[in-house]
Amino acid sequence: MALPQIDTRAARRLFLHRHGLGTAPAGPGKGADLLGVIADLGFVQIDSIATVARAHDMILFARRPAYRPAHLKRLYEVDRALFEHWTHDAAMIPMAFFPHWRLRFARDAERLKQQWRNWQRHDFEAEFDPVLRHIRDHGPVTSSDVGQGEKRSNGGWWDWHPSKTALEYLWRSGALTVVGRDGFRKRYDLTERVIDSHALAPPADPAATIDWACGAALDRLGLATAGEIAAFWALVTPAEARAWCDAERARGALIDVDITGPGLRPRRAVARPDVMAEIETLAPPPGRLRVLSPFDPVLRDRARALRLFGFDYRIEIFVPAALRKYGYYVFPLLEGDRIVGRIDMKAEREADRLHVTALWPEPGLRWTAPRQARLEAELTRISRLAAVSDVSFADGWLRAPV
């Protein structure tokens, strides 16, 4: 029996709607509205690079142009509606999901202890009790507040002296919680002092967390393989995701579909049984042009971005300048349901401007006057997020497609 066929454009439309980019961006971008955006996404990845603005700010701004960084800081540090931990990377996660991270804490406790013994080559475990005692007696700390007298290098983020390693391990395994950041340096406190007691009740049964994690991942992806479901939160193993798919398929809660496209081999995925009806109801995404963070959730899986958007993206921050194809930190441009180009720009705060060095349209696409007008409108909005007044373009900024 032939499986339902979903072409890549329909799959792309579903994916964009599930990721908050299928409708016109509107809303206050703070408080309950902002928390709703993050809950719908599942989490927002955080990153320290601020060429224009930090990744988490760009991700949220693309969906809520009224958003400003202070809104996330309040939601996290004052309202305690979010907690910071790991998915595939460091992320802000709705506090409602905290009980399911108890499984991650337990697994990280076992995995990281041996891994970090081999990596750090020092006895960071001997610092657990002193670090916990110091926090209990003196309150939240950063890594510079502990381990006085320990051998350090130059004090950078990468200086994982024994007490710093202990802090990170105790956070990753759940004894500590990050309660905020000084600049981008974490402040840690005892979890029991930060997290509401209901979230610290006996942890959910592992099977319940696996069921939640797989179902919640699929609901945000729309269409996915078992591997993509496992990778979404990085809470469950690929084997656990495969077993979940098999069980859900057997009880009629999932169907198999083939994602098809010109020049592509059909790709098997699973979906909810009503996926075809849902796709029929989805309006085309608005034609507004949006600047995306390289870490935006629609692009995080580079292989999926290539399949669905035909967009081949590589971040080049670790590539020597002479070998870069585009630039240090180049932003993809989304228009409607297509990636139409990539732009190299920087907020030059001393000059009070957002300066565009280069823009490359995607192959086969003309950079028309209406598209330029949409770009300039978006850059004006972005400049407000970046807290600069003007937008400028370098000579020869519009490049030929590569």
Short mmCIF file of N, CA, C and O in Angstrom, two decimals, residues 37-155:
data_model
loop_
_atom_site.label_atom_id
_atom_site.label_comp_id
_atom_site.label_asym_id
_atom_site.label_seq_id
_atom_site.Cartn_x
_atom_site.Cartn_y
_atom_site.Cartn_z
N VAL A 37 5.86 31.76 23.20
CA VAL A 37 6.71 31.56 22.03
C VAL A 37 7.76 30.50 22.32
O VAL A 37 8.00 29.57 21.52
N ILE A 38 8.42 30.61 23.47
CA ILE A 38 9.49 29.66 23.82
C ILE A 38 8.91 28.27 24.04
O ILE A 38 9.51 27.27 23.62
N ALA A 39 7.75 28.18 24.69
CA ALA A 39 7.12 26.87 24.90
C ALA A 39 6.73 26.24 23.57
O ALA A 39 6.90 25.03 23.38
N ASP A 40 6.23 27.04 22.64
CA ASP A 40 5.87 26.50 21.33
C ASP A 40 7.11 25.98 20.59
O ASP A 40 7.06 24.94 19.92
N LEU A 41 8.22 26.70 20.70
CA LEU A 41 9.47 26.24 20.10
C LEU A 41 10.05 25.05 20.86
O LEU A 41 10.77 24.23 20.29
N GLY A 42 9.78 24.97 22.16
CA GLY A 42 10.35 23.95 23.03
C GLY A 42 11.45 24.50 23.90
O GLY A 42 11.55 24.18 25.08
N PHE A 43 12.29 25.34 23.32
CA PHE A 43 13.40 25.97 24.02
C PHE A 43 13.97 27.02 23.09
O PHE A 43 13.62 27.08 21.90
N VAL A 44 14.86 27.86 23.60
CA VAL A 44 15.59 28.78 22.74
C VAL A 44 17.07 28.62 23.05
O VAL A 44 17.49 28.72 24.20
N GLN A 45 17.84 28.32 22.02
CA GLN A 45 19.28 28.13 22.20
C GLN A 45 19.95 29.45 22.53
O GLN A 45 19.61 30.49 21.96
N ILE A 46 20.90 29.43 23.46
CA ILE A 46 21.62 30.64 23.82
C ILE A 46 23.06 30.55 23.32
O ILE A 46 23.64 29.47 23.23
N ASP A 47 23.60 31.72 22.97
CA ASP A 47 24.96 31.75 22.44
C ASP A 47 25.55 33.12 22.73
O ASP A 47 24.83 34.12 22.80
N SER A 48 26.85 33.17 22.88
CA SER A 48 27.51 34.40 23.33
C SER A 48 27.88 35.36 22.20
O SER A 48 28.13 36.53 22.45
N ILE A 49 27.92 34.90 20.95
CA ILE A 49 28.35 35.76 19.86
C ILE A 49 27.31 36.85 19.62
O ILE A 49 26.12 36.58 19.51
N ALA A 50 27.76 38.10 19.54
CA ALA A 50 26.83 39.23 19.41
C ALA A 50 27.26 40.13 18.25
O ALA A 50 27.35 41.35 18.39
N THR A 51 27.50 39.55 17.08
CA THR A 51 27.87 40.33 15.91
C THR A 51 26.82 41.41 15.64
O THR A 51 27.14 42.56 15.36
N VAL A 52 25.56 41.02 15.71
CA VAL A 52 24.44 41.96 15.67
C VAL A 52 23.71 41.94 17.00
O VAL A 52 23.57 42.95 17.68
N ALA A 53 23.23 40.77 17.38
CA ALA A 53 22.65 40.51 18.70
C ALA A 53 22.87 39.04 18.98
O ALA A 53 23.19 38.27 18.08
N ARG A 54 22.72 38.64 20.22
CA ARG A 54 22.96 37.24 20.57
C ARG A 54 21.92 36.34 19.90
O ARG A 54 20.81 36.78 19.58
N ALA A 55 22.30 35.08 19.69
CA ALA A 55 21.45 34.15 18.94
C ALA A 55 20.05 34.06 19.51
O ALA A 55 19.06 34.08 18.77
N HIS A 56 19.93 33.94 20.85
CA HIS A 56 18.61 33.79 21.44
C HIS A 56 17.75 35.03 21.20
O HIS A 56 16.54 34.92 20.98
N ASP A 57 18.39 36.20 21.20
CA ASP A 57 17.64 37.42 20.93
C ASP A 57 17.17 37.48 19.47
O ASP A 57 16.04 37.89 19.18
N MET A 58 18.02 37.05 18.55
CA MET A 58 17.63 37.03 17.14
C MET A 58 16.50 36.04 16.89
O MET A 58 15.58 36.32 16.11
N ILE A 59 16.58 34.89 17.53
CA ILE A 59 15.54 33.87 17.36
C ILE A 59 14.18 34.41 17.81
O ILE A 59 13.16 34.26 17.11
N LEU A 60 14.15 35.04 18.95
CA LEU A 60 12.88 35.54 19.49
C LEU A 60 12.41 36.77 18.72
O LEU A 60 11.20 36.93 18.47
N PHE A 61 13.32 37.63 18.29
CA PHE A 61 12.97 38.82 17.53
C PHE A 61 12.33 38.45 16.20
O PHE A 61 11.42 39.14 15.72
N ALA A 62 12.80 37.39 15.55
CA ALA A 62 12.24 36.98 14.26
C ALA A 62 10.76 36.63 14.37
O ALA A 62 10.03 36.72 13.37
N ARG A 63 10.32 36.27 15.57
CA ARG A 63 8.92 35.90 15.78
C ARG A 63 8.12 37.00 16.48
O ARG A 63 6.90 37.02 16.40
N ARG A 64 8.82 37.88 17.19
CA ARG A 64 8.18 38.98 17.93
C ARG A 64 9.04 40.23 17.80
O ARG A 64 9.94 40.46 18.62
N PRO A 65 8.83 41.06 16.79
CA PRO A 65 9.69 42.25 16.61
C PRO A 65 9.65 43.23 17.78
O PRO A 65 10.54 44.08 17.88
N ALA A 66 8.64 43.13 18.65
CA ALA A 66 8.61 43.99 19.84
C ALA A 66 9.52 43.46 20.95
O ALA A 66 9.73 44.15 21.96
N TYR A 67 10.07 42.28 20.78
CA TYR A 67 10.93 41.68 21.80
C TYR A 67 12.20 42.50 22.01
O TYR A 67 12.78 43.03 21.06
N ARG A 68 12.65 42.55 23.27
CA ARG A 68 13.94 43.11 23.62
C ARG A 68 14.61 42.21 24.64
O ARG A 68 13.93 41.50 25.41
N PRO A 69 15.95 42.18 24.69
CA PRO A 69 16.66 41.26 25.59
C PRO A 69 16.23 41.35 27.05
O PRO A 69 16.22 40.33 27.76
N ALA A 70 15.86 42.53 27.52
CA ALA A 70 15.43 42.65 28.91
C ALA A 70 14.20 41.81 29.21
O ALA A 70 13.99 41.40 30.35
N HIS A 71 13.37 41.55 28.19
CA HIS A 71 12.16 40.75 28.41
C HIS A 71 12.52 39.30 28.75
O HIS A 71 11.88 38.67 29.60
N LEU A 72 13.53 38.76 28.07
CA LEU A 72 13.96 37.39 28.38
C LEU A 72 14.64 37.35 29.74
O LEU A 72 14.43 36.40 30.52
N LYS A 73 15.45 38.34 30.04
CA LYS A 73 16.14 38.38 31.33
C LYS A 73 15.14 38.38 32.48
O LYS A 73 15.32 37.67 33.47
N ARG A 74 14.07 39.16 32.35
CA ARG A 74 13.06 39.19 33.40
C ARG A 74 12.36 37.83 33.54
O ARG A 74 12.16 37.33 34.65
N LEU A 75 12.00 37.25 32.40
CA LEU A 75 11.30 35.97 32.43
C LEU A 75 12.16 34.90 33.10
O LEU A 75 11.64 34.04 33.83
N TYR A 76 13.46 34.99 32.91
CA TYR A 76 14.40 34.00 33.43
C TYR A 76 14.83 34.28 34.87
O TYR A 76 14.69 33.44 35.75
N GLU A 77 15.29 35.50 35.12
CA GLU A 77 15.92 35.79 36.41
C GLU A 77 14.95 36.29 37.47
O GLU A 77 15.23 36.14 38.67
N VAL A 78 13.84 36.89 37.07
CA VAL A 78 12.88 37.43 38.03
C VAL A 78 11.66 36.54 38.16
O VAL A 78 11.30 36.10 39.26
N ASP A 79 11.01 36.26 37.03
CA ASP A 79 9.79 35.44 37.07
C ASP A 79 10.07 33.96 37.29
O ASP A 79 9.16 33.22 37.68
N ARG A 80 11.29 33.52 37.02
CA ARG A 80 11.66 32.10 37.14
C ARG A 80 10.73 31.21 36.31
O ARG A 80 10.38 30.10 36.71
N ALA A 81 10.34 31.71 35.13
CA ALA A 81 9.48 30.94 34.24
C ALA A 81 10.29 30.05 33.31
O ALA A 81 9.73 29.23 32.58
N LEU A 82 11.62 30.21 33.33
CA LEU A 82 12.53 29.43 32.49
C LEU A 82 13.65 28.89 33.36
O LEU A 82 13.98 29.47 34.39
N PHE A 83 14.25 27.81 32.90
CA PHE A 83 15.49 27.36 33.50
C PHE A 83 16.49 27.11 32.38
O PHE A 83 16.12 26.93 31.22
N GLU A 84 17.75 27.15 32.73
CA GLU A 84 18.82 26.97 31.75
C GLU A 84 19.42 25.58 31.90
O GLU A 84 19.80 25.17 33.00
N HIS A 85 19.48 24.88 30.80
CA HIS A 85 20.18 23.59 30.79
C HIS A 85 20.51 23.24 29.36
O HIS A 85 20.51 24.11 28.48
N TRP A 86 20.79 21.96 29.13
CA TRP A 86 21.21 21.52 27.80
C TRP A 86 20.09 20.79 27.09
O TRP A 86 19.37 19.99 27.68
N THR A 87 19.95 21.08 25.79
CA THR A 87 19.26 20.21 24.86
C THR A 87 20.38 19.67 23.98
O THR A 87 21.26 18.98 24.48
N HIS A 88 20.40 20.03 22.70
CA HIS A 88 21.58 19.75 21.88
C HIS A 88 22.71 20.71 22.23
O HIS A 88 23.87 20.47 21.90
N ASP A 89 22.35 21.82 22.88
CA ASP A 89 23.31 22.85 23.29
C ASP A 89 22.68 23.58 24.46
O ASP A 89 21.57 23.27 24.88
N ALA A 90 23.37 24.59 24.99
CA ALA A 90 22.82 25.36 26.10
C ALA A 90 21.54 26.06 25.65
O ALA A 90 21.49 26.63 24.55
N ALA A 91 20.51 26.06 26.51
CA ALA A 91 19.21 26.58 26.10
C ALA A 91 18.44 27.09 27.30
O ALA A 91 18.66 26.66 28.44
N MET A 92 17.50 28.01 27.03
CA MET A 92 16.48 28.41 27.99
C MET A 92 15.25 27.54 27.73
O MET A 92 14.77 27.47 26.58
N ILE A 93 14.72 26.94 28.79
CA ILE A 93 13.66 25.94 28.66
C ILE A 93 12.53 26.32 29.61
O ILE A 93 12.79 26.74 30.75
N PRO A 94 11.28 26.20 29.20
CA PRO A 94 10.17 26.52 30.11
C PRO A 94 10.23 25.70 31.40
O PRO A 94 10.50 24.49 31.37
N MET A 95 9.99 26.36 32.52
CA MET A 95 10.05 25.69 33.82
C MET A 95 9.08 24.52 33.91
O MET A 95 9.34 23.55 34.64
N ALA A 96 7.98 24.59 33.16
CA ALA A 96 7.02 23.48 33.18
C ALA A 96 7.65 22.16 32.74
O ALA A 96 7.16 21.08 33.08
N PHE A 97 8.75 22.22 31.98
CA PHE A 97 9.39 21.01 31.48
C PHE A 97 10.45 20.47 32.45
O PHE A 97 11.03 19.41 32.20
N PHE A 98 10.72 21.20 33.53
CA PHE A 98 11.81 20.83 34.42
C PHE A 98 11.72 19.38 34.93
O PHE A 98 12.76 18.69 34.97
N PRO A 99 10.55 18.88 35.34
CA PRO A 99 10.53 17.50 35.84
C PRO A 99 11.09 16.48 34.85
O PRO A 99 11.71 15.49 35.27
N HIS A 100 10.93 16.73 33.56
CA HIS A 100 11.45 15.78 32.58
C HIS A 100 12.97 15.86 32.45
O HIS A 100 13.59 14.90 31.96
N TRP A 101 13.56 16.95 32.88
CA TRP A 101 15.03 17.04 32.84
C TRP A 101 15.67 16.24 33.96
O TRP A 101 16.88 16.05 33.96
N ARG A 102 14.87 15.73 34.88
CA ARG A 102 15.45 14.88 35.93
C ARG A 102 16.10 13.64 35.33
O ARG A 102 17.11 13.14 35.83
N LEU A 103 15.53 13.13 34.21
CA LEU A 103 16.15 12.01 33.53
C LEU A 103 17.49 12.43 32.94
O LEU A 103 18.48 11.68 33.03
N ARG A 104 17.56 13.63 32.37
CA ARG A 104 18.82 14.13 31.82
C ARG A 104 19.85 14.29 32.93
O ARG A 104 21.03 13.94 32.75
N PHE A 105 19.43 14.82 34.09
CA PHE A 105 20.37 14.98 35.20
C PHE A 105 20.98 13.63 35.58
O PHE A 105 22.20 13.53 35.78
N ALA A 106 20.12 12.63 35.72
CA ALA A 106 20.61 11.31 36.14
C ALA A 106 21.58 10.72 35.12
O ALA A 106 22.61 10.14 35.47
N ARG A 107 21.24 10.86 33.86
CA ARG A 107 22.10 10.30 32.81
C ARG A 107 23.41 11.08 32.70
O ARG A 107 24.48 10.48 32.51
N ASP A 108 23.34 12.41 32.81
CA ASP A 108 24.57 13.20 32.76
C ASP A 108 25.47 12.91 33.95
O ASP A 108 26.71 12.94 33.84
N ALA A 109 24.88 12.64 35.12
CA ALA A 109 25.68 12.35 36.31
C ALA A 109 26.60 11.17 36.07
O ALA A 109 27.77 11.18 36.49
N GLU A 110 26.10 10.16 35.40
CA GLU A 110 26.92 8.98 35.13
C GLU A 110 27.88 9.22 33.96
O GLU A 110 29.06 8.89 34.03
N ARG A 111 27.36 9.81 32.90
CA ARG A 111 28.15 9.96 31.68
C ARG A 111 29.31 10.94 31.85
O ARG A 111 30.45 10.67 31.43
N LEU A 112 29.03 12.09 32.48
CA LEU A 112 30.04 13.14 32.54
C LEU A 112 31.14 12.87 33.54
O LEU A 112 32.27 13.35 33.37
N LYS A 113 30.82 12.11 34.60
CA LYS A 113 31.84 11.89 35.62
C LYS A 113 33.07 11.23 35.01
O LYS A 113 34.20 11.70 35.18
N GLN A 114 32.87 10.14 34.29
CA GLN A 114 34.01 9.46 33.69
C GLN A 114 34.60 10.27 32.55
O GLN A 114 35.82 10.37 32.40
N GLN A 115 33.72 10.88 31.74
CA GLN A 115 34.19 11.66 30.60
C GLN A 115 35.08 12.81 31.05
O GLN A 115 36.14 13.06 30.48
N TRP A 116 34.65 13.51 32.09
CA TRP A 116 35.41 14.67 32.53
C TRP A 116 36.64 14.28 33.33
O TRP A 116 37.62 15.03 33.37
N ARG A 117 36.65 13.11 33.98
CA ARG A 117 37.89 12.63 34.61
C ARG A 117 38.98 12.50 33.55
O ARG A 117 40.14 12.88 33.76
N ASN A 118 38.60 11.92 32.40
CA ASN A 118 39.59 11.71 31.34
C ASN A 118 39.98 13.02 30.67
O ASN A 118 41.11 13.19 30.21
N TRP A 119 39.04 13.97 30.62
CA TRP A 119 39.27 15.23 29.93
C TRP A 119 40.08 16.21 30.78
O TRP A 119 41.09 16.75 30.33
N GLN A 120 39.67 16.42 32.03
CA GLN A 120 40.29 17.46 32.83
C GLN A 120 41.57 17.02 33.55
O GLN A 120 42.42 17.84 33.86
N ARG A 121 41.67 15.74 33.84
CA ARG A 121 42.86 15.22 34.50
C ARG A 121 43.12 15.88 35.85
O ARG A 121 44.27 16.14 36.22
N HIS A 122 42.05 16.25 36.57
CA HIS A 122 42.22 16.72 37.94
C HIS A 122 41.03 16.21 38.76
O HIS A 122 40.02 15.76 38.22
N ASP A 123 41.16 16.30 40.08
CA ASP A 123 40.18 15.70 40.98
C ASP A 123 39.06 16.69 41.28
O ASP A 123 38.94 17.18 42.39
N PHE A 124 38.24 16.98 40.27
CA PHE A 124 37.16 17.94 40.48
C PHE A 124 36.11 17.41 41.44
O PHE A 124 35.41 18.18 42.11
N GLU A 125 36.01 16.08 41.57
CA GLU A 125 35.00 15.51 42.48
C GLU A 125 35.28 15.86 43.94
O GLU A 125 34.35 15.96 44.75
N ALA A 126 36.54 16.08 44.28
CA ALA A 126 36.88 16.46 45.66
C ALA A 126 36.33 17.84 46.01
O ALA A 126 36.26 18.19 47.20
N GLU A 127 35.95 18.62 44.98
CA GLU A 127 35.44 19.98 45.22
C GLU A 127 33.92 20.03 45.38
O GLU A 127 33.37 21.11 45.65
N PHE A 128 33.23 18.92 45.21
CA PHE A 128 31.77 18.95 45.29
C PHE A 128 31.30 19.50 46.64
O PHE A 128 30.51 20.45 46.70
N ASP A 129 31.76 18.90 47.72
CA ASP A 129 31.29 19.32 49.05
C ASP A 129 31.71 20.75 49.37
O ASP A 129 30.88 21.54 49.85
N PRO A 130 32.98 21.15 49.13
CA PRO A 130 33.34 22.54 49.41
C PRO A 130 32.52 23.55 48.60
O PRO A 130 32.12 24.60 49.12
N VAL A 131 32.26 23.25 47.34
CA VAL A 131 31.48 24.16 46.50
C VAL A 131 30.05 24.26 47.02
O VAL A 131 29.50 25.37 47.16
N LEU A 132 29.43 23.14 47.32
CA LEU A 132 28.05 23.15 47.82
C LEU A 132 27.97 23.88 49.17
O LEU A 132 27.03 24.64 49.42
N ARG A 133 28.95 23.65 50.01
CA ARG A 133 28.96 24.31 51.32
C ARG A 133 29.12 25.82 51.16
O ARG A 133 28.44 26.61 51.83
N HIS A 134 29.99 26.24 50.25
CA HIS A 134 30.20 27.67 50.01
C HIS A 134 28.90 28.33 49.53
O HIS A 134 28.53 29.42 49.99
N ILE A 135 28.20 27.70 48.61
CA ILE A 135 26.96 28.27 48.09
C ILE A 135 25.89 28.29 49.18
O ILE A 135 25.15 29.27 49.31
N ARG A 136 25.84 27.23 49.96
CA ARG A 136 24.85 27.18 51.05
C ARG A 136 25.08 28.31 52.06
O ARG A 136 24.13 28.91 52.55
N ASP A 137 26.34 28.61 52.31
CA ASP A 137 26.66 29.63 53.31
C ASP A 137 26.64 31.05 52.77
O ASP A 137 26.33 31.99 53.50
N HIS A 138 27.01 31.22 51.48
CA HIS A 138 27.22 32.56 50.95
C HIS A 138 26.28 32.96 49.82
O HIS A 138 26.31 34.11 49.38
N GLY A 139 25.46 32.03 49.32
CA GLY A 139 24.55 32.37 48.24
C GLY A 139 25.14 32.09 46.87
O GLY A 139 26.20 31.46 46.75
N PRO A 140 24.46 32.54 45.81
CA PRO A 140 24.87 32.23 44.43
C PRO A 140 26.31 32.67 44.14
O PRO A 140 26.79 33.68 44.68
N VAL A 141 26.98 31.90 43.28
CA VAL A 141 28.37 32.18 42.94
C VAL A 141 28.57 32.09 41.43
O VAL A 141 27.79 31.45 40.71
N THR A 142 29.64 32.72 40.97
CA THR A 142 30.17 32.47 39.63
C THR A 142 31.45 31.65 39.80
O THR A 142 31.93 31.44 40.93
N SER A 143 32.02 31.22 38.70
CA SER A 143 33.23 30.40 38.80
C SER A 143 34.39 31.15 39.42
O SER A 143 35.31 30.54 39.97
N SER A 144 34.39 32.48 39.34
CA SER A 144 35.49 33.26 39.93
C SER A 144 35.38 33.36 41.45
O SER A 144 36.33 33.77 42.11
N ASP A 145 34.23 32.97 42.02
CA ASP A 145 34.03 33.07 43.47
C ASP A 145 34.48 31.83 44.23
O ASP A 145 34.47 31.82 45.46
N VAL A 146 34.84 30.77 43.51
CA VAL A 146 35.22 29.52 44.17
C VAL A 146 36.60 29.10 43.68
O VAL A 146 37.09 29.58 42.67
N GLY A 147 37.21 28.21 44.44
CA GLY A 147 38.50 27.66 44.03
C GLY A 147 39.66 28.61 44.14
O GLY A 147 40.61 28.54 43.35
N GLN A 148 39.57 29.54 45.10
CA GLN A 148 40.69 30.46 45.27
C GLN A 148 41.96 29.66 45.59
O GLN A 148 41.94 28.74 46.40
N GLY A 149 43.03 30.02 44.96
CA GLY A 149 44.30 29.32 45.17
C GLY A 149 44.52 28.16 44.22
O GLY A 149 45.62 27.62 44.17
N GLU A 150 43.48 27.76 43.46
CA GLU A 150 43.67 26.68 42.50
C GLU A 150 44.44 27.19 41.28
O GLU A 150 44.35 28.37 40.92
N LYS A 151 45.13 26.30 40.64
CA LYS A 151 45.91 26.67 39.46
C LYS A 151 44.96 27.05 38.33
O LYS A 151 44.04 26.32 38.00
N ARG A 152 45.20 28.23 37.75
CA ARG A 152 44.36 28.72 36.66
C ARG A 152 45.25 29.15 35.50
O ARG A 152 46.44 29.38 35.67
N SER A 153 44.59 29.30 34.34
CA SER A 153 45.35 29.82 33.20
C SER A 153 45.16 31.33 33.16
O SER A 153 45.67 32.05 33.99
N ASN A 154 44.36 31.84 32.23
CA ASN A 154 44.21 33.29 32.12
C ASN A 154 42.83 33.77 32.56
O ASN A 154 42.46 34.90 32.28
N GLY A 155 42.06 32.90 33.19
CA GLY A 155 40.78 33.32 33.73
C GLY A 155 39.65 33.36 32.75
O GLY A 155 38.55 33.82 33.07
#
